Tab-separated table of C-alpha atoms in Angstrom:
chain	number	residue	atom	x	y	z
A	1	MET	CA	-6.019	-12.034	1.761
A	2	LEU	CA	-3.837	-15.127	1.997
A	3	ASP	CA	-5.422	-16.340	-1.252
A	4	PHE	CA	-3.559	-13.508	-3.006
A	5	GLY	CA	-0.270	-15.166	-2.121
A	6	ASP	CA	-1.527	-18.423	-3.600
A	7	ASP	CA	-2.596	-16.581	-6.768
A	8	LEU	CA	0.844	-15.021	-7.057
A	9	ARG	CA	2.398	-18.462	-6.685
A	10	THR	CA	0.471	-19.567	-9.770
A	11	ILE	CA	1.678	-16.513	-11.708
A	12	ALA	CA	5.274	-17.127	-10.592
A	13	ASP	CA	5.023	-20.773	-11.650
A	14	THR	CA	3.714	-19.728	-15.056
A	15	LEU	CA	6.524	-17.191	-15.532
A	16	GLY	CA	9.182	-19.532	-14.187
A	17	ILE	CA	10.108	-17.286	-11.236
A	18	ASP	CA	11.656	-19.346	-8.447
A	19	LYS	CA	12.721	-16.578	-6.049
A	20	MET	CA	11.418	-13.042	-5.653
A	21	ALA	CA	11.391	-9.900	-3.533
A	22	VAL	CA	8.076	-8.082	-3.143
A	23	ILE	CA	7.264	-4.447	-2.345
A	24	GLY	CA	3.907	-2.855	-1.534
A	25	LEU	CA	2.818	0.746	-1.003
A	26	SER	CA	-0.038	1.722	1.335
A	27	GLY	CA	-2.879	-0.715	0.627
A	28	GLY	CA	-0.353	-2.918	-1.135
A	29	GLY	CA	1.314	-3.611	2.216
A	30	PRO	CA	-1.160	-6.300	3.336
A	31	TYR	CA	-0.829	-8.094	-0.020
A	32	THR	CA	2.964	-7.972	0.297
A	33	LEU	CA	2.821	-9.537	3.761
A	34	ALA	CA	0.270	-12.101	2.565
A	35	THR	CA	2.629	-13.129	-0.230
A	36	ALA	CA	5.513	-13.467	2.226
A	37	ALA	CA	3.345	-15.556	4.566
A	38	ALA	CA	2.095	-17.800	1.763
A	39	MET	CA	5.470	-18.313	0.040
A	40	PRO	CA	8.328	-18.194	2.577
A	41	ASP	CA	10.166	-20.656	0.346
A	42	ARG	CA	10.190	-18.222	-2.592
A	43	VAL	CA	9.995	-14.690	-1.168
A	44	VAL	CA	13.492	-13.722	0.008
A	45	ALA	CA	12.578	-10.205	1.178
A	46	ALA	CA	9.544	-7.951	1.545
A	47	GLY	CA	9.359	-4.163	1.535
A	48	VAL	CA	6.421	-2.043	2.702
A	49	LEU	CA	5.933	1.703	2.238
A	50	GLY	CA	3.366	3.287	4.571
A	51	GLY	CA	1.432	0.027	4.761
A	52	VAL	CA	-2.034	-0.549	6.174
A	53	ALA	CA	-2.304	-2.418	9.489
A	54	PRO	CA	-4.861	-5.131	10.320
A	55	MET	CA	-8.277	-3.755	11.318
A	56	VAL	CA	-9.703	-6.919	12.872
A	57	GLY	CA	-8.299	-9.912	14.743
A	58	PRO	CA	-5.577	-10.192	17.390
A	59	ASP	CA	-3.161	-7.980	15.428
A	60	ALA	CA	-5.696	-5.171	14.912
A	61	ILE	CA	-5.181	-1.474	15.570
A	62	SER	CA	-7.739	1.284	15.077
A	63	SER	CA	-7.810	4.860	13.796
A	64	PRO	CA	-10.490	7.342	12.652
A	65	LEU	CA	-9.792	6.474	9.006
A	66	MET	CA	-10.102	2.754	9.703
A	67	GLN	CA	-13.316	3.343	11.624
A	68	LEU	CA	-14.634	5.146	8.559
A	69	GLY	CA	-13.605	2.188	6.424
A	70	ALA	CA	-15.457	-0.169	8.767
A	71	ALA	CA	-18.605	1.911	8.353
A	72	VAL	CA	-18.301	2.145	4.563
A	73	ALA	CA	-17.340	-1.482	3.805
A	74	PRO	CA	-20.831	-3.005	4.374
A	75	ILE	CA	-22.344	-0.364	2.067
A	76	LEU	CA	-19.815	-1.142	-0.647
A	77	GLU	CA	-20.554	-4.853	-0.396
A	78	VAL	CA	-24.248	-4.207	-1.041
A	79	ALA	CA	-24.178	-1.206	-3.389
A	80	GLY	CA	-20.590	-1.160	-4.640
A	81	ALA	CA	-21.401	-1.328	-8.364
A	82	PRO	CA	-23.608	1.797	-8.622
A	83	ILE	CA	-21.294	3.737	-6.290
A	84	ARG	CA	-18.276	2.826	-8.436
A	85	LEU	CA	-20.169	3.855	-11.558
A	86	ALA	CA	-21.067	7.222	-10.041
A	87	ALA	CA	-17.483	7.801	-8.858
A	88	SER	CA	-16.123	6.960	-12.312
A	89	GLY	CA	-18.574	9.380	-13.879
A	90	LEU	CA	-17.442	12.105	-11.508
A	91	ILE	CA	-13.794	11.515	-12.434
A	92	ARG	CA	-14.669	11.757	-16.136
A	93	LEU	CA	-16.365	15.095	-15.438
A	94	ILE	CA	-13.332	16.539	-13.684
A	95	ARG	CA	-10.849	15.225	-16.289
A	96	PRO	CA	-10.529	18.664	-18.014
A	97	VAL	CA	-9.627	20.311	-14.697
A	98	ALA	CA	-7.752	17.394	-13.137
A	99	SER	CA	-4.380	19.151	-13.091
A	100	PRO	CA	-5.500	22.323	-11.261
A	101	ALA	CA	-7.671	20.168	-8.959
A	102	LEU	CA	-4.593	18.168	-8.005
A	103	GLU	CA	-2.709	21.390	-7.326
A	104	ILE	CA	-5.494	22.489	-4.967
A	105	TYR	CA	-5.311	19.121	-3.184
A	106	ALA	CA	-1.538	19.517	-2.895
A	107	ARG	CA	-1.960	22.894	-1.173
A	108	ILE	CA	-3.978	21.333	1.649
A	109	SER	CA	-1.761	18.242	1.923
A	110	PRO	CA	1.038	17.858	4.470
A	111	GLU	CA	4.340	19.420	3.453
A	112	GLY	CA	5.962	16.124	2.487
A	113	ASP	CA	3.179	15.163	0.062
A	114	ARG	CA	2.989	18.727	-1.248
A	115	ARG	CA	6.672	18.518	-2.129
A	116	MET	CA	6.155	15.225	-3.972
A	117	LEU	CA	3.106	16.467	-5.884
A	118	SER	CA	5.071	19.500	-7.077
A	119	ARG	CA	7.478	17.267	-8.999
A	120	PRO	CA	6.345	17.154	-12.680
A	121	GLU	CA	7.107	13.466	-13.200
A	122	PHE	CA	5.292	12.454	-10.034
A	123	LYS	CA	2.333	14.703	-10.769
A	124	ALA	CA	2.016	13.121	-14.230
A	125	MET	CA	2.095	9.627	-12.732
A	126	PHE	CA	-0.498	10.554	-10.112
A	127	LEU	CA	-2.860	12.002	-12.722
A	128	ASP	CA	-2.423	8.991	-14.982
A	129	ASP	CA	-3.281	6.693	-12.076
A	130	LEU	CA	-6.369	8.694	-11.184
A	131	LEU	CA	-7.749	9.269	-14.672
A	132	ASN	CA	-6.852	6.018	-16.406
A	133	GLY	CA	-7.167	3.765	-13.375
A	134	SER	CA	-10.838	4.760	-13.102
A	135	ARG	CA	-11.685	3.086	-16.402
A	136	LYS	CA	-12.484	-0.100	-14.463
A	137	GLN	CA	-14.967	1.853	-12.337
A	138	LEU	CA	-12.557	1.997	-9.358
A	139	ALA	CA	-13.231	-1.674	-8.633
A	140	ALA	CA	-9.795	-2.307	-7.090
A	141	PRO	CA	-9.738	0.412	-4.379
A	142	PHE	CA	-13.374	-0.258	-3.486
A	143	TYR	CA	-12.630	-3.962	-3.159
A	144	ASP	CA	-9.600	-3.141	-0.997
A	145	ILE	CA	-11.796	-1.317	1.511
A	146	VAL	CA	-14.001	-4.395	1.831
A	147	VAL	CA	-11.052	-6.794	2.118
A	148	PHE	CA	-9.188	-4.693	4.683
A	149	GLU	CA	-12.190	-4.861	6.988
A	150	ARG	CA	-11.883	-8.648	7.112
A	151	ASP	CA	-9.430	-10.934	8.849
A	152	TRP	CA	-6.318	-11.212	6.687
A	153	GLY	CA	-6.193	-14.985	7.087
A	154	PHE	CA	-2.756	-15.027	8.719
A	155	ARG	CA	-1.109	-13.622	11.818
A	156	LEU	CA	1.763	-11.167	11.611
A	157	ASP	CA	4.041	-13.483	13.597
A	158	GLU	CA	3.629	-16.044	10.803
A	159	VAL	CA	5.547	-13.817	8.370
A	160	LYS	CA	9.052	-15.272	8.715
A	161	VAL	CA	10.513	-13.452	5.689
A	162	PRO	CA	12.768	-10.411	6.399
A	163	VAL	CA	10.660	-7.249	6.108
A	164	ARG	CA	11.859	-3.671	5.709
A	165	TRP	CA	9.278	-0.981	6.394
A	166	TRP	CA	9.417	2.721	5.453
A	167	HIS	CA	6.880	5.133	6.940
A	168	GLY	CA	6.542	8.915	7.090
A	169	ASP	CA	6.226	10.191	10.641
A	170	HIS	CA	3.682	12.795	9.442
A	171	ASP	CA	1.519	10.331	7.490
A	172	HIS	CA	-2.050	11.675	7.539
A	173	ILE	CA	-3.626	8.618	5.893
A	174	VAL	CA	-1.994	5.606	7.566
A	175	PRO	CA	-0.642	6.822	10.934
A	176	PHE	CA	3.027	6.237	11.684
A	177	ALA	CA	1.986	4.403	14.864
A	178	HIS	CA	0.313	1.767	12.697
A	179	GLY	CA	3.594	1.017	10.968
A	180	GLN	CA	5.321	0.755	14.342
A	181	HIS	CA	2.547	-1.576	15.524
A	182	VAL	CA	2.929	-3.971	12.585
A	183	VAL	CA	6.735	-3.958	12.674
A	184	SER	CA	6.693	-4.764	16.408
A	185	ARG	CA	4.695	-7.921	15.674
A	186	LEU	CA	6.716	-9.170	12.709
A	187	PRO	CA	9.492	-11.653	13.633
A	188	ASP	CA	12.145	-10.100	11.366
A	189	ALA	CA	11.340	-6.499	10.510
A	190	VAL	CA	13.154	-3.163	10.532
A	191	MET	CA	11.384	0.200	10.483
A	192	THR	CA	12.863	3.194	8.677
A	193	GLU	CA	11.265	6.422	9.844
A	194	LEU	CA	10.964	9.095	7.174
A	195	PRO	CA	11.209	12.413	9.084
A	196	TYR	CA	8.607	15.056	8.169
A	197	GLU	CA	7.280	12.874	5.338
A	198	SER	CA	3.646	11.963	4.817
A	199	HIS	CA	1.927	9.138	2.961
A	200	LEU	CA	3.794	9.582	-0.321
A	201	GLY	CA	7.196	9.907	1.287
A	202	GLY	CA	8.374	6.426	0.388
A	203	LEU	CA	8.108	7.205	-3.309
A	204	GLY	CA	10.576	10.044	-2.850
A	205	CYS	CA	13.316	7.676	-1.680
A	206	ALA	CA	12.693	4.921	-4.220
A	207	GLU	CA	16.384	4.568	-5.093
A	208	GLU	CA	17.316	4.015	-1.450
A	209	ILE	CA	14.506	1.487	-1.040
A	210	MET	CA	15.449	-0.447	-4.172
A	211	GLY	CA	19.077	-0.445	-3.047
A	212	THR	CA	18.060	-1.933	0.294
A	213	MET	CA	15.950	-4.617	-1.364
A	214	ILE	CA	18.787	-5.531	-3.755
A	215	THR	CA	21.183	-5.842	-0.809
A	216	MET	CA	18.703	-8.140	0.961
A	217	TRP	CA	18.364	-10.186	-2.233
A	218	ASP	CA	22.135	-10.537	-2.559
A	219	LYS	CA	22.465	-11.552	1.068
A	220	ALA	CA	19.756	-14.213	0.701
A	221	SER	CA	21.327	-15.498	-2.524
A	222	THR	CA	24.718	-16.058	-0.899
A	223	ALA	CA	23.383	-17.514	2.345
């Protein structure tokens, strides 16, 4: 995981970016923290929305979903390619009915996510992610499952960059307690609880989040 931060350093060097703020949603949370740990000299602030917690090592916390991931990860390492191919084929089959299928999923989702999925612009983005993101045979999310079941390569107390964390208290995918757990172990972190929101709640307050990150950037720039 820490290698991701080193990779991003190379990209930043190529683009001529000296300072940056980084934000990650859900499975992007670990990569955001890895970047902050790898580049404390360049990352001035980090934001995480409903981020995943470590599953192994001294910072680990467990949940039924993470236990499922631990069981699936070894299978994906051995037979990931054919499983990804089959999953991509299934998505292509449901493409004509993707919109009503998403509406059915929304009906069984927690209220917060149901509210987000009812917004036309968000629904369109979600469908685009699902249908067009599968063209690479879902390699990225499958790889994430494998990576998350490994040691991240850094400890949470090594992340010295200021972190702001937003998490829905009704999150049914990454439990709210996991966000509290990570924030309690980060040296400089503040948790913002999103009342009655689920896993997609952070996307509904994007303007507030971006405003917070800009304020953190300004503060770091004038320090």
